[in-house]
Tab-separated table of C-alpha atoms in Angstrom:
chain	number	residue	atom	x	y	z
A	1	UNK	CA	-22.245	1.588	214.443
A	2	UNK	CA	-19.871	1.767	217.315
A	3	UNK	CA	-21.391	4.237	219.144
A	4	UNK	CA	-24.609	3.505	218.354
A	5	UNK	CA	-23.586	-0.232	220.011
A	6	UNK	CA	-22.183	1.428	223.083
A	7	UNK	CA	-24.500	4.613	223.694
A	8	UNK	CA	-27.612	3.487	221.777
A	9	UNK	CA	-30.171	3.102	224.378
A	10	UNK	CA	-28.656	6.646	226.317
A	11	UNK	CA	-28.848	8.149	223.288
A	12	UNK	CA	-32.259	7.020	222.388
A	13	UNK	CA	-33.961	7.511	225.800
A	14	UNK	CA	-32.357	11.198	225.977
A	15	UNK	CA	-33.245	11.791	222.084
A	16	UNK	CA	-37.249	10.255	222.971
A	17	UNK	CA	-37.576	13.088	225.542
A	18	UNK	CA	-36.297	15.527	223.523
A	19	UNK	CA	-38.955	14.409	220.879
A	20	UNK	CA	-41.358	15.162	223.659
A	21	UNK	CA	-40.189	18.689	224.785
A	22	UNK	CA	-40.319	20.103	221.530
A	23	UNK	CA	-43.861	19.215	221.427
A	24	UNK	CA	-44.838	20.238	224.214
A	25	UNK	CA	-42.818	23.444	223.760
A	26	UNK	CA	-45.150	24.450	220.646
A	27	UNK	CA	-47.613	23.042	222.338
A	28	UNK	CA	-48.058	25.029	225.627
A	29	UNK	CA	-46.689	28.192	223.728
A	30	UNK	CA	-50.120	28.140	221.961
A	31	UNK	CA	-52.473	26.585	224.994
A	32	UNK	CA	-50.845	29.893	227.155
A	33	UNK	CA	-51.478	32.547	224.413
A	34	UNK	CA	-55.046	31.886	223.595
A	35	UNK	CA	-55.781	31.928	227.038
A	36	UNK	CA	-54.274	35.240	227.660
A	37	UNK	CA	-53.042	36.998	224.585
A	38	UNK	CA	-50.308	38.346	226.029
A	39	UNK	CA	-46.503	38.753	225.460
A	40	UNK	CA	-46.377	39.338	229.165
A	41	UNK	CA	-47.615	36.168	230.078
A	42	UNK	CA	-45.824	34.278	227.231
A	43	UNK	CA	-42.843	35.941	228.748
A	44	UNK	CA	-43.622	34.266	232.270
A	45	UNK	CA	-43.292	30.752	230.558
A	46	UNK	CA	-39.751	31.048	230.475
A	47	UNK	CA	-39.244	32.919	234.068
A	48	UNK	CA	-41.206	30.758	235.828
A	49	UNK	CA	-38.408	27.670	235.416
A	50	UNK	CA	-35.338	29.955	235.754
A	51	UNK	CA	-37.317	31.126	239.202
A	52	UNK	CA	-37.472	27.583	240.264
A	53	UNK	CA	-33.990	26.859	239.599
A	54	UNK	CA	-32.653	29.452	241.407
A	55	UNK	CA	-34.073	28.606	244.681
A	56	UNK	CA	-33.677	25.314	244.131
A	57	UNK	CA	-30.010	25.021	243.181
A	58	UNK	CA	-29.104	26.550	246.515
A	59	UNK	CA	-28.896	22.606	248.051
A	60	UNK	CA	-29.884	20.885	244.872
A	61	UNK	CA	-25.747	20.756	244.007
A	62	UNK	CA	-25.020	19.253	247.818
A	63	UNK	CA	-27.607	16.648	247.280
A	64	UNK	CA	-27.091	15.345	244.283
A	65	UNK	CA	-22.780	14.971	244.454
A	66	UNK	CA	-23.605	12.514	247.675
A	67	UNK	CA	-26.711	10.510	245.759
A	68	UNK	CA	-27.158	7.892	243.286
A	69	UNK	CA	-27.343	10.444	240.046
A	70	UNK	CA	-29.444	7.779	237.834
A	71	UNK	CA	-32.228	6.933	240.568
A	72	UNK	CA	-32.339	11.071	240.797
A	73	UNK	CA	-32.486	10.709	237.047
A	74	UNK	CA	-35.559	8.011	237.396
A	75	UNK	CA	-37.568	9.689	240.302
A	76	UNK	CA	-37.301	13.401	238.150
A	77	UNK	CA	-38.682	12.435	235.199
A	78	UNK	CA	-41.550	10.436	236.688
A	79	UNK	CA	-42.326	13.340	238.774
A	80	UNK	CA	-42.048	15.661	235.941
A	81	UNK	CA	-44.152	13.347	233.775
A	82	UNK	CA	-46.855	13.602	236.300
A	83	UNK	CA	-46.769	17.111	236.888
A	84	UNK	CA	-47.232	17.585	232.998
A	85	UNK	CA	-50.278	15.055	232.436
A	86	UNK	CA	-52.295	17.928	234.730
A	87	UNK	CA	-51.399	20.948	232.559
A	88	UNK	CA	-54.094	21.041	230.593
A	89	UNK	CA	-56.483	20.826	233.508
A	90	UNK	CA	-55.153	24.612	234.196
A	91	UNK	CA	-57.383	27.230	233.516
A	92	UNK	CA	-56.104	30.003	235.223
A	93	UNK	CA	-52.443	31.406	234.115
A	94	UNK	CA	-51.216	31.543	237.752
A	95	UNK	CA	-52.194	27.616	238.310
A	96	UNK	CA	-50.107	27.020	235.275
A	97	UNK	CA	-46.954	28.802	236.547
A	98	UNK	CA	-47.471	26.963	239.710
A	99	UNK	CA	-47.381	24.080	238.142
A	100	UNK	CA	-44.695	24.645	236.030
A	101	UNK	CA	-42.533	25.848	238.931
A	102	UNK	CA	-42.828	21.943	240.260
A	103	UNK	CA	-42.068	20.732	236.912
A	104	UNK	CA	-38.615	22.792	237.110
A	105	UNK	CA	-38.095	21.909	240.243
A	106	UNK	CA	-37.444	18.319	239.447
A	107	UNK	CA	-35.114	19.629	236.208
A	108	UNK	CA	-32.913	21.084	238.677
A	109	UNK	CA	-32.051	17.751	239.979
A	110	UNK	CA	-32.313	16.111	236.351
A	111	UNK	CA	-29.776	18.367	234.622
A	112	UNK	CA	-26.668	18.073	236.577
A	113	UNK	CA	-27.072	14.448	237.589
A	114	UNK	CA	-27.735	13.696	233.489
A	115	UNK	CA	-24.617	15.734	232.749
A	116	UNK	CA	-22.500	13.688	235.591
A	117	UNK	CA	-24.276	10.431	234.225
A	118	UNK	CA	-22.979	11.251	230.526
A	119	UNK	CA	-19.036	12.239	231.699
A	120	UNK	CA	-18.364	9.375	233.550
A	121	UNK	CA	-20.404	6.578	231.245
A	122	UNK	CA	-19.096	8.216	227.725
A	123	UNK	CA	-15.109	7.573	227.276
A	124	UNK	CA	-13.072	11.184	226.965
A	125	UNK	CA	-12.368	9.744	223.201
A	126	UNK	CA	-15.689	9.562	222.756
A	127	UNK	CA	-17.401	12.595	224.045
A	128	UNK	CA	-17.248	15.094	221.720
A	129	UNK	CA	-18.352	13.052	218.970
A	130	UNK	CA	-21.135	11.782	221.671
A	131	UNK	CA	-22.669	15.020	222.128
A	132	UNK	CA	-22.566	15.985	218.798
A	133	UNK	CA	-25.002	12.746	218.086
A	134	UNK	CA	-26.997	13.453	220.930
A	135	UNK	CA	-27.301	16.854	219.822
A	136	UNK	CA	-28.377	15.759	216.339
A	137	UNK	CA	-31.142	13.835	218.170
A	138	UNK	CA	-32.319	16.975	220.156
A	139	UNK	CA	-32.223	18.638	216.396
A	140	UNK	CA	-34.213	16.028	214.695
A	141	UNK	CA	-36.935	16.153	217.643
A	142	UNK	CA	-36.564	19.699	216.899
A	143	UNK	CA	-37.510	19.033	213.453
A	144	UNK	CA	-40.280	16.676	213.808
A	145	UNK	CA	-41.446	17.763	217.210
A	146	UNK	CA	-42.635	21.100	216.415
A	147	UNK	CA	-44.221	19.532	213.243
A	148	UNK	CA	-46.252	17.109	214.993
A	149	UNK	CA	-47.423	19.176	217.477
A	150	UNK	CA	-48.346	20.909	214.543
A	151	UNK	CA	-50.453	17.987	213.465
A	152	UNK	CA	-51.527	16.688	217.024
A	153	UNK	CA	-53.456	20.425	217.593
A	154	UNK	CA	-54.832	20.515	213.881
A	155	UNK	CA	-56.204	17.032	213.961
A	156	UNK	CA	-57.236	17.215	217.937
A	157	UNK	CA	-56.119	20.211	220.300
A	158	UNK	CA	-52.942	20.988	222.257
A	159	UNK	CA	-54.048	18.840	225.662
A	160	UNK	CA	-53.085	15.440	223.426
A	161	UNK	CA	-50.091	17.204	222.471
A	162	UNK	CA	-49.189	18.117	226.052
A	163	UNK	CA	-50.007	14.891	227.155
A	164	UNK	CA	-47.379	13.149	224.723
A	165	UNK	CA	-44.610	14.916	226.448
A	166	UNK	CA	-45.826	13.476	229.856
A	167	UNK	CA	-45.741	10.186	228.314
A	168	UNK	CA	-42.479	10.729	226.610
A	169	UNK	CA	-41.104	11.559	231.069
A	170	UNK	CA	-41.671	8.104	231.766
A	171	UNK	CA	-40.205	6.156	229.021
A	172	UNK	CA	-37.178	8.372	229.538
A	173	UNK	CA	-37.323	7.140	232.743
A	174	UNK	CA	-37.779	3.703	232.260
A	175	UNK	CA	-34.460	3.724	229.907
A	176	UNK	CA	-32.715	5.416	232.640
A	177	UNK	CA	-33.791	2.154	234.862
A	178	UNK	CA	-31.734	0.037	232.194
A	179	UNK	CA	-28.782	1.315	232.669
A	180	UNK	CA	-26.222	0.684	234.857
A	181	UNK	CA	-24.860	2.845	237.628
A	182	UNK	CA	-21.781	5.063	237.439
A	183	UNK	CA	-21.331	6.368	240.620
A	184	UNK	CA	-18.429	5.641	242.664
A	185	UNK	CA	-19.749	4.356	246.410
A	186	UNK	CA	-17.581	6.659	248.134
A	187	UNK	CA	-19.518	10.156	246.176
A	188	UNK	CA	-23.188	8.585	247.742
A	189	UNK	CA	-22.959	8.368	251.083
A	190	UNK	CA	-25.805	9.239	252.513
A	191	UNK	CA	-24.992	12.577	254.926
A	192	UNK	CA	-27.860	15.093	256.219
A	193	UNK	CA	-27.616	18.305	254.419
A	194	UNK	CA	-26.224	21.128	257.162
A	195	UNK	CA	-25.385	25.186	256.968
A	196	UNK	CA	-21.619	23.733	257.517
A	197	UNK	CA	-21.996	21.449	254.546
A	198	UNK	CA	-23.495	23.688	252.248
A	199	UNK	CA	-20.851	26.489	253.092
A	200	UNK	CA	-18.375	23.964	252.560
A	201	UNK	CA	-19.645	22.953	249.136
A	202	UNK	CA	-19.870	26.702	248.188
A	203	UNK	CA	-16.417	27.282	248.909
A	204	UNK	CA	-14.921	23.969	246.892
A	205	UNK	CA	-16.508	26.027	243.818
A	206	UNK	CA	-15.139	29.297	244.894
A	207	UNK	CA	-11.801	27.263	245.458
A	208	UNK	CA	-12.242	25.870	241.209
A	209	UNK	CA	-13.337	28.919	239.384
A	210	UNK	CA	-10.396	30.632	241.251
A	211	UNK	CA	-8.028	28.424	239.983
A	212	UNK	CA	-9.401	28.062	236.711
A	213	UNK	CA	-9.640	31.855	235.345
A	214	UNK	CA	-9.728	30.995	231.503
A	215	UNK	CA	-12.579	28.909	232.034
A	216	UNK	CA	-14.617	31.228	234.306
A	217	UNK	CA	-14.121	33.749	230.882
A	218	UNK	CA	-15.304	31.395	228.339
A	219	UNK	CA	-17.675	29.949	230.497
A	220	UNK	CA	-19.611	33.777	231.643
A	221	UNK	CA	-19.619	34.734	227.719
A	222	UNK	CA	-20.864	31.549	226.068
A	223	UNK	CA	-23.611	31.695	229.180
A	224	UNK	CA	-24.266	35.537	229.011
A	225	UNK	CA	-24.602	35.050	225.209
A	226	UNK	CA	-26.907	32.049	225.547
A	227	UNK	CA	-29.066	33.462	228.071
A	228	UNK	CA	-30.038	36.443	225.396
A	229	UNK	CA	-30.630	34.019	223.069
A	230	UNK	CA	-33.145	32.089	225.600
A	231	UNK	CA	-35.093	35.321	226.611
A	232	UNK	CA	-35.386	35.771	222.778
A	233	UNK	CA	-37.300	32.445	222.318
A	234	UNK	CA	-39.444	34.049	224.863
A	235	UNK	CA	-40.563	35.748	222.474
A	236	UNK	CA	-40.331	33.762	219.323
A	237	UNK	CA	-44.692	32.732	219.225
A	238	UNK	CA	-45.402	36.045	219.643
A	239	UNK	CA	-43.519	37.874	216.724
A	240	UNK	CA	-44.322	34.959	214.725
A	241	UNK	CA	-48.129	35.310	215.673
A	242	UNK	CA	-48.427	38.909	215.736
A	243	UNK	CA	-45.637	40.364	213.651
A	244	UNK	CA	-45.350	37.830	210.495
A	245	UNK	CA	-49.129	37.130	211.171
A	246	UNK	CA	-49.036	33.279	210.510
A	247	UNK	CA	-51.514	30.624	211.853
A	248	UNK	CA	-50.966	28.458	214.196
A	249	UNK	CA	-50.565	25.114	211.719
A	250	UNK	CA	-47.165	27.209	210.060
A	251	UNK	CA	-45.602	28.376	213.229
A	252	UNK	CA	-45.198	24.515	213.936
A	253	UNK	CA	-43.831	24.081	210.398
A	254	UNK	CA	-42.180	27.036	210.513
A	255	UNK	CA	-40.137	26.058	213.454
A	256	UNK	CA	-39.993	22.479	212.147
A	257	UNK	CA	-38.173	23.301	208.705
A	258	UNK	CA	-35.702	25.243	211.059
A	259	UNK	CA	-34.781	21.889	212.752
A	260	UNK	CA	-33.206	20.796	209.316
A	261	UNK	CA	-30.357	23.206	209.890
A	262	UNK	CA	-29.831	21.346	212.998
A	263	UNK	CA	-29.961	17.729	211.960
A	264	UNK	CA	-27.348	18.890	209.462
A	265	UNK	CA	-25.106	21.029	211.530
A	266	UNK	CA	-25.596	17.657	214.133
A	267	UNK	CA	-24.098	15.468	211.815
A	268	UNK	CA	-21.195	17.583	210.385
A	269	UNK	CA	-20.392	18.318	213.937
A	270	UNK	CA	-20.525	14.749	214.937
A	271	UNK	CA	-18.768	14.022	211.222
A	272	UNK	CA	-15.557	16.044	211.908
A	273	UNK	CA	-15.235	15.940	215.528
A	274	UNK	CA	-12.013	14.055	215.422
A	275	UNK	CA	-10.650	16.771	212.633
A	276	UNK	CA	-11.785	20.278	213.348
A	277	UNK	CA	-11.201	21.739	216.787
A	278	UNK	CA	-13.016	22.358	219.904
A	279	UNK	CA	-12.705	25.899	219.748
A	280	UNK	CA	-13.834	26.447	216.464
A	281	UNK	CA	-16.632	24.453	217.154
A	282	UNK	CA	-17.586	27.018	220.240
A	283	UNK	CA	-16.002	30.222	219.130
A	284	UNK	CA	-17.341	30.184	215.118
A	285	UNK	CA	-20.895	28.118	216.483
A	286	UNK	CA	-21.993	30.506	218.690
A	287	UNK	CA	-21.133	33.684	216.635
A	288	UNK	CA	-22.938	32.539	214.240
A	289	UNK	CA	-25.814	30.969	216.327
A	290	UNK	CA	-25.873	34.778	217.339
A	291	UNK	CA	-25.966	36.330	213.560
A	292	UNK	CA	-28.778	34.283	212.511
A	293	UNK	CA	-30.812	34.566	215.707
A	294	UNK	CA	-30.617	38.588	215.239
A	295	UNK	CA	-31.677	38.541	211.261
A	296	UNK	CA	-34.662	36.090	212.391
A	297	UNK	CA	-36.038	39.083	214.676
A	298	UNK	CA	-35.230	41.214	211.513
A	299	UNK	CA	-36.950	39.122	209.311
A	300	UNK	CA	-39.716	40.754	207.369
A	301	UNK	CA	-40.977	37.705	205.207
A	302	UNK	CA	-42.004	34.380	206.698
A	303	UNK	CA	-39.243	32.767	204.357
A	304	UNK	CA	-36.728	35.062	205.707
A	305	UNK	CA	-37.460	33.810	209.241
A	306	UNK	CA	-36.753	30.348	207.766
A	307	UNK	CA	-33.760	30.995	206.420
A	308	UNK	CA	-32.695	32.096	209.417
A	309	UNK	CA	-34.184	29.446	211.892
A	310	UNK	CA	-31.975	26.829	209.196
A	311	UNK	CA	-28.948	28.562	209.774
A	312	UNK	CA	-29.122	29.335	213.558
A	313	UNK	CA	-29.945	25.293	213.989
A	314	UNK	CA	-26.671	24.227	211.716
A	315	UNK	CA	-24.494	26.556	214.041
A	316	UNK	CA	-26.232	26.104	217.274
A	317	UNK	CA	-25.123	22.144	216.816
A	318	UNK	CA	-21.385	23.046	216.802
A	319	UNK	CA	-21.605	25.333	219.392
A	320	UNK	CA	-23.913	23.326	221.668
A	321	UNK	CA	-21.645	20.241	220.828
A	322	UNK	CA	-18.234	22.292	221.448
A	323	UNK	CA	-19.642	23.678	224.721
A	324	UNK	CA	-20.563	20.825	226.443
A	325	UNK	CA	-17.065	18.750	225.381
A	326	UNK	CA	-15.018	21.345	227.157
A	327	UNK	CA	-17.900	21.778	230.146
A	328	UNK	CA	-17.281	17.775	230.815
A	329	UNK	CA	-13.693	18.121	230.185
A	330	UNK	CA	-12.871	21.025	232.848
A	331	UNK	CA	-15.441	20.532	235.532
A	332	UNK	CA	-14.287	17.376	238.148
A	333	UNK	CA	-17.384	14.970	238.238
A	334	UNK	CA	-17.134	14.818	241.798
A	335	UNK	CA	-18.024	18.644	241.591
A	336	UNK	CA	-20.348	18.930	238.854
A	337	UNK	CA	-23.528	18.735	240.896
A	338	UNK	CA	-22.038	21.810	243.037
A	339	UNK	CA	-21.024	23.549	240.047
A	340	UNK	CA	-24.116	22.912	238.183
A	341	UNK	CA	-26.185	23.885	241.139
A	342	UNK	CA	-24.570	27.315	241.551
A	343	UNK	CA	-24.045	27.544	237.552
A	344	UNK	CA	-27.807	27.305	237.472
A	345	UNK	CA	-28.533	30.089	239.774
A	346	UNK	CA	-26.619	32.341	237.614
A	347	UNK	CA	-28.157	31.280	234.520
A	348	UNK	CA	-31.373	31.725	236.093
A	349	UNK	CA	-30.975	34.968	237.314
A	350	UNK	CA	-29.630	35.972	233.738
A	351	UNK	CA	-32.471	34.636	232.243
A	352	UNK	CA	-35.286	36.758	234.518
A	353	UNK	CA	-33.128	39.183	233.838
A	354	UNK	CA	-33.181	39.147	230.285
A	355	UNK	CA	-36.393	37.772	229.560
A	356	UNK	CA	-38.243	40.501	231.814
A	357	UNK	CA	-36.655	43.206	230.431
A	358	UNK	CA	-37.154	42.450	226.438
A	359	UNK	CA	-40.921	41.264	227.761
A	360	UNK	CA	-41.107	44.815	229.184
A	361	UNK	CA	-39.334	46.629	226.259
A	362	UNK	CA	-41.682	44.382	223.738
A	363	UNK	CA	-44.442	45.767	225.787
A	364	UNK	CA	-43.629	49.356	225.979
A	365	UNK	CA	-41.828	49.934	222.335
A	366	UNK	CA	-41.574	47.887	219.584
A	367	UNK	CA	-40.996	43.903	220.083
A	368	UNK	CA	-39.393	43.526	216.467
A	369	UNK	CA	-36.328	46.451	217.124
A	370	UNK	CA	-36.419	45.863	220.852
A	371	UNK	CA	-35.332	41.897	219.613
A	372	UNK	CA	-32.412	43.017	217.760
A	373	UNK	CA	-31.177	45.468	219.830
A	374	UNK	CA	-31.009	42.480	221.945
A	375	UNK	CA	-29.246	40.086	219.196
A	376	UNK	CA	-26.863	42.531	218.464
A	377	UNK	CA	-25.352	42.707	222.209
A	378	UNK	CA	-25.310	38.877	222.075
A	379	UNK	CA	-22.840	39.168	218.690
A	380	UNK	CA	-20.810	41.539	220.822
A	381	UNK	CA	-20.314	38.431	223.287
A	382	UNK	CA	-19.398	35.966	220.832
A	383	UNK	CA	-16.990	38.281	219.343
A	384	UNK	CA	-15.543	38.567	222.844
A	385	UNK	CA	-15.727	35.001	223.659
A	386	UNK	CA	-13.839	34.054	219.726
A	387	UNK	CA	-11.096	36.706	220.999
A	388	UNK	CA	-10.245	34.519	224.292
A	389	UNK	CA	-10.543	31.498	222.353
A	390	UNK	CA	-8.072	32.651	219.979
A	391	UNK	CA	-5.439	33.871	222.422
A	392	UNK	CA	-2.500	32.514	223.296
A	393	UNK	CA	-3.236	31.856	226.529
A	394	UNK	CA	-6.206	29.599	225.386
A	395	UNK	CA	-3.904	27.640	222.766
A	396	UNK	CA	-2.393	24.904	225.345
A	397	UNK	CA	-4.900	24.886	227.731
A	398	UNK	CA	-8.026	23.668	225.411
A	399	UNK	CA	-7.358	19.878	225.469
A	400	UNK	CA	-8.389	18.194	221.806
A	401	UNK	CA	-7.292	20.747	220.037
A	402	UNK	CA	-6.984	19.962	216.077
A	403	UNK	CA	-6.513	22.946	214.479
């Protein structure tokens, strides 16, 4: 009851959205392959935004450290909202990339400023626990999103489902209105964006990583490992399409009875917070988020694939939860947008990386083996990443450690 009393309406507004995404998600996975067919262009759904980001992110990180994070907050997701309502206008593939391109555009500036917004309005007690809630909402939107949609294209088409995530922008945004502001006056003043400035910036993050080697490791493992895992999503509608042959109606539920595993993995987390530590919660989450994401692709049975989807959620809420406790914890606020910024062209790059080489491996060979080839590297990662954890080195330097 406490933190619903204190973080409530963040939570809600954030958890709304999510509802929205993972509608739209299922939604515009289907709209883009029955108007092409292709694992090529399914693959360009999720280069597209990584694209965007990385050209973006070069001054996104100057501007937003020196402006009011929850009116960038506000003007992204109306603009994003917008963008979205004119999707399903799109009949051409290229129209809907350029579209998409805008949409991402505006997440650039949404992401770090939400993350900011989060450290410095949830107290340090709190924040593990906090993100383990709001992760639990992203996991029940993930549960009855996908359903919906499910619903929403079976009783009318995927435009109406589209259109609900637009609508879903703007009451985000209007929540984000409600709340107050966090930012200290000195981090917004306005200054013009220069070569100097940006050079500047670029070096203060240079400056941090340098000084802080164990969490440069942890950090280029969980991401590298992550990334994988987001270029295999990529492909996630099509081997459920084409290799376990199932209509559209189950490939919502099918993803929808996944997002149990993550309600309940969102609540443990968010359960034992305070007990078990925040190591465990990244090192044993995302080993296991990788195990279950490789037996999905190596799922022969549509239950198997379920089983598999359950487990990968429940795991995927400790390690998302862990991740983003120490992320808060280590970065300096009055750096994150930097450090976002240039944290987001690497992902990005990653990402393309990734995602156009599985596309192109899917294309040539065989998507099913080419998939866990791919998982398998990512358990590789973890096991790396548990290693460091584990060390000594890592012992005193994690703060809330437990266990």
């Amino acid at each position: 009851m406490d933190m619903a009393r204190k973080y409530g309406l963040l939570i809600g507004g954030f958890g709304f959205s999510y509802l929205g995404n993972w509608i739209y998600l299922v939604a515009l996975n289907l709209f883009v392959w029955h108007l092409t067919a292709s694992p090529a262009a399914m693959a360009g759904i999720f280069i597209v935004g990584p694209i965007a980001r990385v050209l973006t992110s070069f001054i996104a990180g100057s501007i937003i450290d020196r402006t009011n994070k929850r009116k960038i907050m506000i003007l992204s997701d109306i603009v994003r909202g917008s963008i979205v309502f004119f999707l399903p206008f799109m009949e051409s593939i290229w129209l809907i990339y350029a579209l998409l391109f805008l949409a991402n555009i505006a997440s650039s500036f949404f992401g770090p400023s939400s993350t900011y917004y989060i450290t410095k309005y949830v107290s340090m007690e709190d924040k593990q626990r906090f993100n383990a809630l709001l992760g639990t909402f992203n996991s029940g939107s993930f549960l009855v999103g996908p359903a919906l949609a499910g619903v929403l294209i079976m009783l009318f088409n995927t435009t109406i489902a589209i259109w609900i995530n637009s609508f879903t922008f703007f009451v985000c945004a209007f929540v984000i209105y409600s709340l107050p502001d966090v930012d200290d006056t000195a981090e917004t003043l306005q200054q013009r964006v220069t070569w100097r400035m940006l050079k500047s910036d670029y070096l203060a993050v240079v400056f941090f990583i340098r000084k802080n080697g164990l969490f440069l490791k942890i950090y280029l493992l969980f991401q590298c490992s992550l990334m994988i895992a987001f270029a295999l999503d990529s492909q996630e509608a099509t081997f459920i399409k084409k290799d376990l042959a199932l209509s559209d109606g189950l490939y919502g539920t099918i993803v929808s009875i996944a997002g149990v595993g993550s309600i309940v993995g969102g609540i443990v987390a968010a359960s034992f917070a305070k007990k078990w530590s925040l190591r465990s919660y990244i090192a044993v989450g995302l080993l296991m988020t990788m195990v279950f994401y490789t037996t999905f692709y190596a799922s022969t049975t549509s239950w198997m694939a379920v089983v598999s989807f359950v487990a990968l959620g429940f795991f995927m809420a400790f390690s998302n939860a862990g991740y983003d406790t120490f992320y808060q914890q280590s970065v300096p606020p009055e750096l994150m947008g930097r450090f976002g910024s240039v944290a987001n062209i690497f992902q990005s790059v990653l990402q393309i990386l990734f995602t156009l080489l599985l596309g192109l491996f899917a294309q040539c060979f065989n998507l099913q083996m080419t998939a866990i080839v791919f998982g398998v590297f990512s358990i590789l990662l973890s096991v790396a990443l548990f290693f460091v954890l584990y060390a000594k080195a890592a012992s005193h330097k994690l703060k809330g450690e437990v266990l």
